[in-house]
Tab-separated table of C-alpha atoms in Angstrom:
chain	number	residue	atom	x	y	z
I	1	UNK	CA	72.948	210.225	40.440
I	2	UNK	CA	74.588	212.424	43.104
I	3	UNK	CA	75.987	214.883	40.553
I	4	UNK	CA	72.519	215.539	39.117
I	5	UNK	CA	71.093	216.069	42.602
I	6	UNK	CA	73.855	218.510	43.547
I	7	UNK	CA	73.499	220.442	40.303
I	8	UNK	CA	69.757	220.674	40.911
I	9	UNK	CA	70.374	222.171	44.383
I	10	UNK	CA	72.904	224.598	42.943
I	11	UNK	CA	70.522	225.596	40.143
I	12	UNK	CA	67.585	226.172	42.508
I	13	UNK	CA	69.726	228.398	44.724
I	14	UNK	CA	70.973	230.345	41.693
I	15	UNK	CA	67.368	230.873	40.595
I	16	UNK	CA	66.401	232.170	44.024
I	17	UNK	CA	69.339	234.613	44.030
I	18	UNK	CA	68.457	235.854	40.518
I	19	UNK	CA	64.807	236.323	41.512
I	20	UNK	CA	65.790	238.232	44.678
I	21	UNK	CA	68.091	240.509	42.648
I	22	UNK	CA	65.351	241.269	40.126
I	23	UNK	CA	62.748	241.838	42.838
I	24	UNK	CA	64.717	244.028	45.247
I	25	UNK	CA	67.810	245.360	43.527
I	26	UNK	CA	67.207	245.794	39.805
I	27	UNK	CA	63.678	247.175	39.569
I	28	UNK	CA	63.175	250.928	39.872
I	29	UNK	CA	61.540	252.149	43.052
I	30	UNK	CA	59.613	255.396	43.265
I	31	UNK	CA	58.886	256.869	46.655
I	32	UNK	CA	56.225	259.547	46.274
I	33	UNK	CA	54.527	259.095	49.646
I	34	UNK	CA	55.831	258.345	53.162
I	35	UNK	CA	53.791	255.127	53.159
I	36	UNK	CA	55.603	253.896	50.025
I	37	UNK	CA	58.969	254.712	51.574
I	38	UNK	CA	58.145	253.021	54.880
I	39	UNK	CA	56.799	249.972	53.055
I	40	UNK	CA	60.038	249.742	51.027
I	41	UNK	CA	62.151	249.875	54.202
I	42	UNK	CA	60.126	247.050	55.750
I	43	UNK	CA	60.225	245.046	52.497
I	44	UNK	CA	64.027	245.349	52.218
I	45	UNK	CA	64.411	244.365	55.858
I	46	UNK	CA	62.375	241.185	55.273
I	47	UNK	CA	64.364	240.412	52.099
I	48	UNK	CA	67.662	240.908	53.955
I	49	UNK	CA	66.519	238.590	56.764
I	50	UNK	CA	65.265	235.991	54.283
I	51	UNK	CA	68.621	236.051	52.483
I	52	UNK	CA	70.471	235.526	55.759
I	53	UNK	CA	68.236	232.547	56.527
I	54	UNK	CA	69.363	230.983	53.227
I	55	UNK	CA	72.883	230.823	54.650
I	56	UNK	CA	72.019	227.443	56.197
I	57	UNK	CA	71.030	226.063	52.801
I	58	UNK	CA	74.163	227.451	51.126
I	59	UNK	CA	76.285	225.807	53.827
I	60	UNK	CA	74.504	222.469	53.337
I	61	UNK	CA	75.075	222.645	49.574
I	62	UNK	CA	78.735	223.574	50.166
I	63	UNK	CA	79.234	220.633	52.533
I	64	UNK	CA	77.482	218.251	50.120
I	65	UNK	CA	79.597	219.368	47.158
I	66	UNK	CA	82.833	219.196	49.166
I	67	UNK	CA	81.957	215.714	50.485
I	68	UNK	CA	81.166	214.544	46.967
I	69	UNK	CA	84.383	216.017	45.573
I	70	UNK	CA	86.378	214.281	48.301
I	71	UNK	CA	85.085	210.901	47.126
I	72	UNK	CA	84.384	211.422	43.398
I	73	UNK	CA	86.905	210.991	40.575
I	74	UNK	CA	88.922	214.127	39.677
I	75	UNK	CA	87.061	214.560	36.386
I	76	UNK	CA	83.890	215.529	38.258
I	77	UNK	CA	85.644	218.015	40.550
I	78	UNK	CA	86.307	221.070	38.457
I	79	UNK	CA	82.829	221.840	37.068
I	80	UNK	CA	81.073	221.341	40.406
I	81	UNK	CA	83.699	223.336	42.307
I	82	UNK	CA	83.353	226.203	39.845
I	83	UNK	CA	79.556	226.186	40.171
I	84	UNK	CA	79.854	226.181	43.958
I	85	UNK	CA	82.299	229.118	43.933
I	86	UNK	CA	79.967	231.103	41.669
I	87	UNK	CA	77.042	230.344	43.974
I	88	UNK	CA	78.892	231.391	47.135
I	89	UNK	CA	80.117	234.630	45.492
I	90	UNK	CA	76.631	235.454	44.154
I	91	UNK	CA	75.046	234.731	47.516
I	92	UNK	CA	77.512	236.907	49.452
I	93	UNK	CA	77.086	239.754	46.961
I	94	UNK	CA	73.295	239.493	47.249
I	95	UNK	CA	73.430	239.656	51.070
I	96	UNK	CA	75.815	242.623	50.939
I	97	UNK	CA	73.724	244.548	48.391
I	98	UNK	CA	70.439	243.866	50.188
I	99	UNK	CA	71.952	244.975	53.480
I	100	UNK	CA	73.425	248.091	51.850
I	101	UNK	CA	70.172	249.082	50.200
I	102	UNK	CA	68.204	248.469	53.391
I	103	UNK	CA	70.618	250.649	55.386
I	104	UNK	CA	70.381	253.385	52.757
I	105	UNK	CA	66.577	253.345	52.846
I	106	UNK	CA	66.613	253.334	56.641
I	107	UNK	CA	68.796	256.453	56.565
I	108	UNK	CA	66.418	258.052	54.053
I	109	UNK	CA	63.448	257.245	56.304
I	110	UNK	CA	65.298	258.695	59.322
I	111	UNK	CA	66.100	261.786	57.230
I	112	UNK	CA	62.399	262.226	56.400
I	113	UNK	CA	61.379	261.832	60.067
I	114	UNK	CA	64.050	264.355	61.071
I	115	UNK	CA	62.779	266.823	58.466
I	116	UNK	CA	59.244	266.501	59.862
I	117	UNK	CA	60.588	267.059	63.383
I	118	UNK	CA	62.365	270.291	62.404
I	119	UNK	CA	59.314	271.520	60.469
I	120	UNK	CA	57.130	270.825	63.496
I	121	UNK	CA	59.481	272.768	65.800
I	122	UNK	CA	59.638	275.755	63.443
I	123	UNK	CA	55.881	275.817	62.908
I	124	UNK	CA	55.377	275.860	66.682
I	125	UNK	CA	57.663	278.895	66.847
I	126	UNK	CA	55.706	280.555	64.016
I	127	UNK	CA	52.521	279.925	66.010
I	128	UNK	CA	54.103	281.818	68.919
I	129	UNK	CA	55.047	284.673	66.572
I	130	UNK	CA	51.464	284.813	65.293
I	131	UNK	CA	50.094	285.020	68.845
I	132	UNK	CA	52.652	287.693	69.797
I	133	UNK	CA	51.740	289.790	66.757
I	134	UNK	CA	48.062	289.640	67.757
I	135	UNK	CA	48.931	290.554	71.363
I	136	UNK	CA	50.920	293.616	70.251
I	137	UNK	CA	48.327	294.784	67.735
I	138	UNK	CA	46.736	297.450	69.952
I	139	UNK	CA	48.977	297.999	72.948
I	140	UNK	CA	47.421	300.340	75.526
I	141	UNK	CA	49.391	302.449	77.981
I	142	UNK	CA	52.359	304.742	77.968
I	143	UNK	CA	55.884	304.492	76.609
I	144	UNK	CA	56.965	301.972	79.268
I	145	UNK	CA	54.157	299.486	78.510
I	146	UNK	CA	54.719	299.775	74.744
I	147	UNK	CA	58.472	299.347	75.249
I	148	UNK	CA	57.887	296.098	77.179
I	149	UNK	CA	55.752	294.782	74.298
I	150	UNK	CA	58.480	295.706	71.800
I	151	UNK	CA	61.163	293.997	73.907
I	152	UNK	CA	59.146	290.766	74.172
I	153	UNK	CA	58.563	290.726	70.396
I	154	UNK	CA	62.255	291.370	69.670
I	155	UNK	CA	63.285	288.576	72.070
I	156	UNK	CA	60.970	286.142	70.273
I	157	UNK	CA	62.303	287.176	66.854
I	158	UNK	CA	65.904	286.506	67.935
I	159	UNK	CA	65.220	282.917	66.922
I	160	UNK	CA	68.302	280.994	65.673
I	161	UNK	CA	68.506	280.023	61.999
I	162	UNK	CA	69.815	276.520	62.823
I	163	UNK	CA	66.488	274.704	62.396
I	164	UNK	CA	65.698	276.424	59.119
I	165	UNK	CA	69.156	275.544	57.761
I	166	UNK	CA	68.607	271.913	58.766
I	167	UNK	CA	65.243	271.903	56.985
I	168	UNK	CA	66.881	273.180	53.791
I	169	UNK	CA	69.704	270.624	53.935
I	170	UNK	CA	67.486	267.630	54.730
I	171	UNK	CA	64.980	268.584	52.039
I	172	UNK	CA	67.794	269.008	49.497
I	173	UNK	CA	69.235	265.595	50.373
I	174	UNK	CA	65.884	263.858	49.864
I	175	UNK	CA	64.755	265.700	46.733
I	176	UNK	CA	68.170	265.263	45.074
I	177	UNK	CA	67.492	261.534	45.307
I	178	UNK	CA	64.004	262.000	43.867
I	179	UNK	CA	62.454	260.836	47.129
I	180	UNK	CA	59.154	262.392	48.247
I	181	UNK	CA	60.134	265.411	46.138
I	182	UNK	CA	56.606	266.638	45.356
I	183	UNK	CA	55.450	266.338	48.962
I	184	UNK	CA	58.610	267.974	50.343
I	185	UNK	CA	58.462	270.865	47.861
I	186	UNK	CA	54.826	271.439	48.800
I	187	UNK	CA	55.605	271.435	52.537
I	188	UNK	CA	58.626	273.707	52.081
I	189	UNK	CA	56.743	276.194	49.933
I	190	UNK	CA	53.991	276.434	52.540
I	191	UNK	CA	56.491	276.778	55.403
I	192	UNK	CA	58.707	279.353	53.648
I	193	UNK	CA	55.721	281.458	52.590
I	194	UNK	CA	54.398	281.536	56.147
I	195	UNK	CA	57.882	282.237	57.542
I	196	UNK	CA	58.451	285.191	55.168
I	197	UNK	CA	54.982	286.677	55.813
I	198	UNK	CA	55.340	286.544	59.599
I	199	UNK	CA	58.894	287.942	59.420
I	200	UNK	CA	57.632	290.914	57.395
I	201	UNK	CA	54.707	291.420	59.770
I	202	UNK	CA	57.095	291.351	62.734
I	203	UNK	CA	59.382	293.976	61.141
I	204	UNK	CA	56.373	296.239	60.451
I	205	UNK	CA	55.085	295.735	64.000
I	206	UNK	CA	58.492	296.578	65.494
I	207	UNK	CA	58.621	299.844	63.528
I	208	UNK	CA	55.039	300.644	64.528
I	209	UNK	CA	55.814	300.028	68.218
I	210	UNK	CA	58.962	302.167	67.993
I	211	UNK	CA	56.882	305.019	66.537
I	212	UNK	CA	54.257	304.508	69.253
I	213	UNK	CA	56.962	304.711	71.928
I	214	UNK	CA	58.256	307.960	70.416
I	215	UNK	CA	54.744	309.429	70.283
I	216	UNK	CA	54.046	308.330	73.857
I	217	UNK	CA	57.339	309.866	75.038
I	218	UNK	CA	56.468	313.170	73.316
I	219	UNK	CA	52.991	313.098	74.880
I	220	UNK	CA	54.485	312.329	78.297
I	221	UNK	CA	56.930	315.230	77.889
I	222	UNK	CA	54.142	317.608	76.857
I	223	UNK	CA	51.974	316.534	79.794
I	224	UNK	CA	54.909	316.953	82.181
I	225	UNK	CA	55.561	320.492	80.900
I	226	UNK	CA	51.863	321.337	81.269
I	227	UNK	CA	51.848	319.930	84.804
I	228	UNK	CA	54.968	321.915	85.696
I	229	UNK	CA	53.438	325.063	84.256
I	230	UNK	CA	50.142	324.498	86.114
I	231	UNK	CA	52.036	323.837	89.337
I	232	UNK	CA	53.951	327.139	88.935
I	233	UNK	CA	50.753	329.084	88.210
I	234	UNK	CA	49.010	327.399	91.142
I	235	UNK	CA	51.878	328.373	93.421
I	236	UNK	CA	51.786	331.984	92.157
I	237	UNK	CA	48.009	332.262	92.517
I	238	UNK	CA	48.178	330.760	95.993
I	239	UNK	CA	50.722	333.462	96.903
I	240	UNK	CA	48.471	336.208	95.455
I	241	UNK	CA	45.514	334.884	97.410
I	242	UNK	CA	47.499	334.727	100.613
I	243	UNK	CA	48.565	338.377	100.129
I	244	UNK	CA	44.926	339.346	99.342
I	245	UNK	CA	45.993	340.773	96.001
I	246	UNK	CA	43.081	341.960	93.820
I	247	UNK	CA	42.721	340.262	90.424
I	248	UNK	CA	42.972	343.597	88.646
I	249	UNK	CA	46.413	344.148	90.172
I	250	UNK	CA	48.082	341.012	88.766
I	251	UNK	CA	49.345	340.271	85.227
I	252	UNK	CA	46.840	339.277	82.560
I	253	UNK	CA	47.824	335.542	82.528
I	254	UNK	CA	47.357	335.309	86.295
I	255	UNK	CA	43.907	336.870	85.981
């Protein structure tokens, strides 16, 4: 009987749709690791593609039902037509929901990759700060050399806040959705702790270098005054010697 055969096809397709909904749309997903998230993205992509491939079967069923209705008595039309309409609606909704969820997970995965990229960039900058702090630990030389070290440290610390703001926003977006929250919180805590420590070290080093510059400038000034004084005394003594003045005849300091 053609009606039985058509209803069987309709029923089998309904069962497949129900199973797909339970498997991919109604069960709760937990993404605690990047591997779980990536696996879910790939799984949803396969499910979406599989659903699209079923379009051929839905079309065949639709054609079969419509052909049957065209030839069958009116009494058999209504029930079959209703079942077909329900099937088509359910199928289209399934495809739309699978596609929507896949796109959402793809965006979440891209968000995670972007967060890692920003963290990597900021950690590279922190590595540079660490190296600069070591390089300026015991600066040798006068005020000019110390001033150059201070300038290079200050230039490095004029690092824009953009990346750090992006890290905060991306992390908030992911953890608000309960995605990779433990891992992200752990990474952020480690990053923020390191960032704060190096910032504080840099501030202390800047103050230390400023004090060193001041001390070096005072030393330079003192040495210059001594040199000027020695030069004046040398000039005076040279004049005394040229005039063959006896030591006992000159002031005490000249003696």
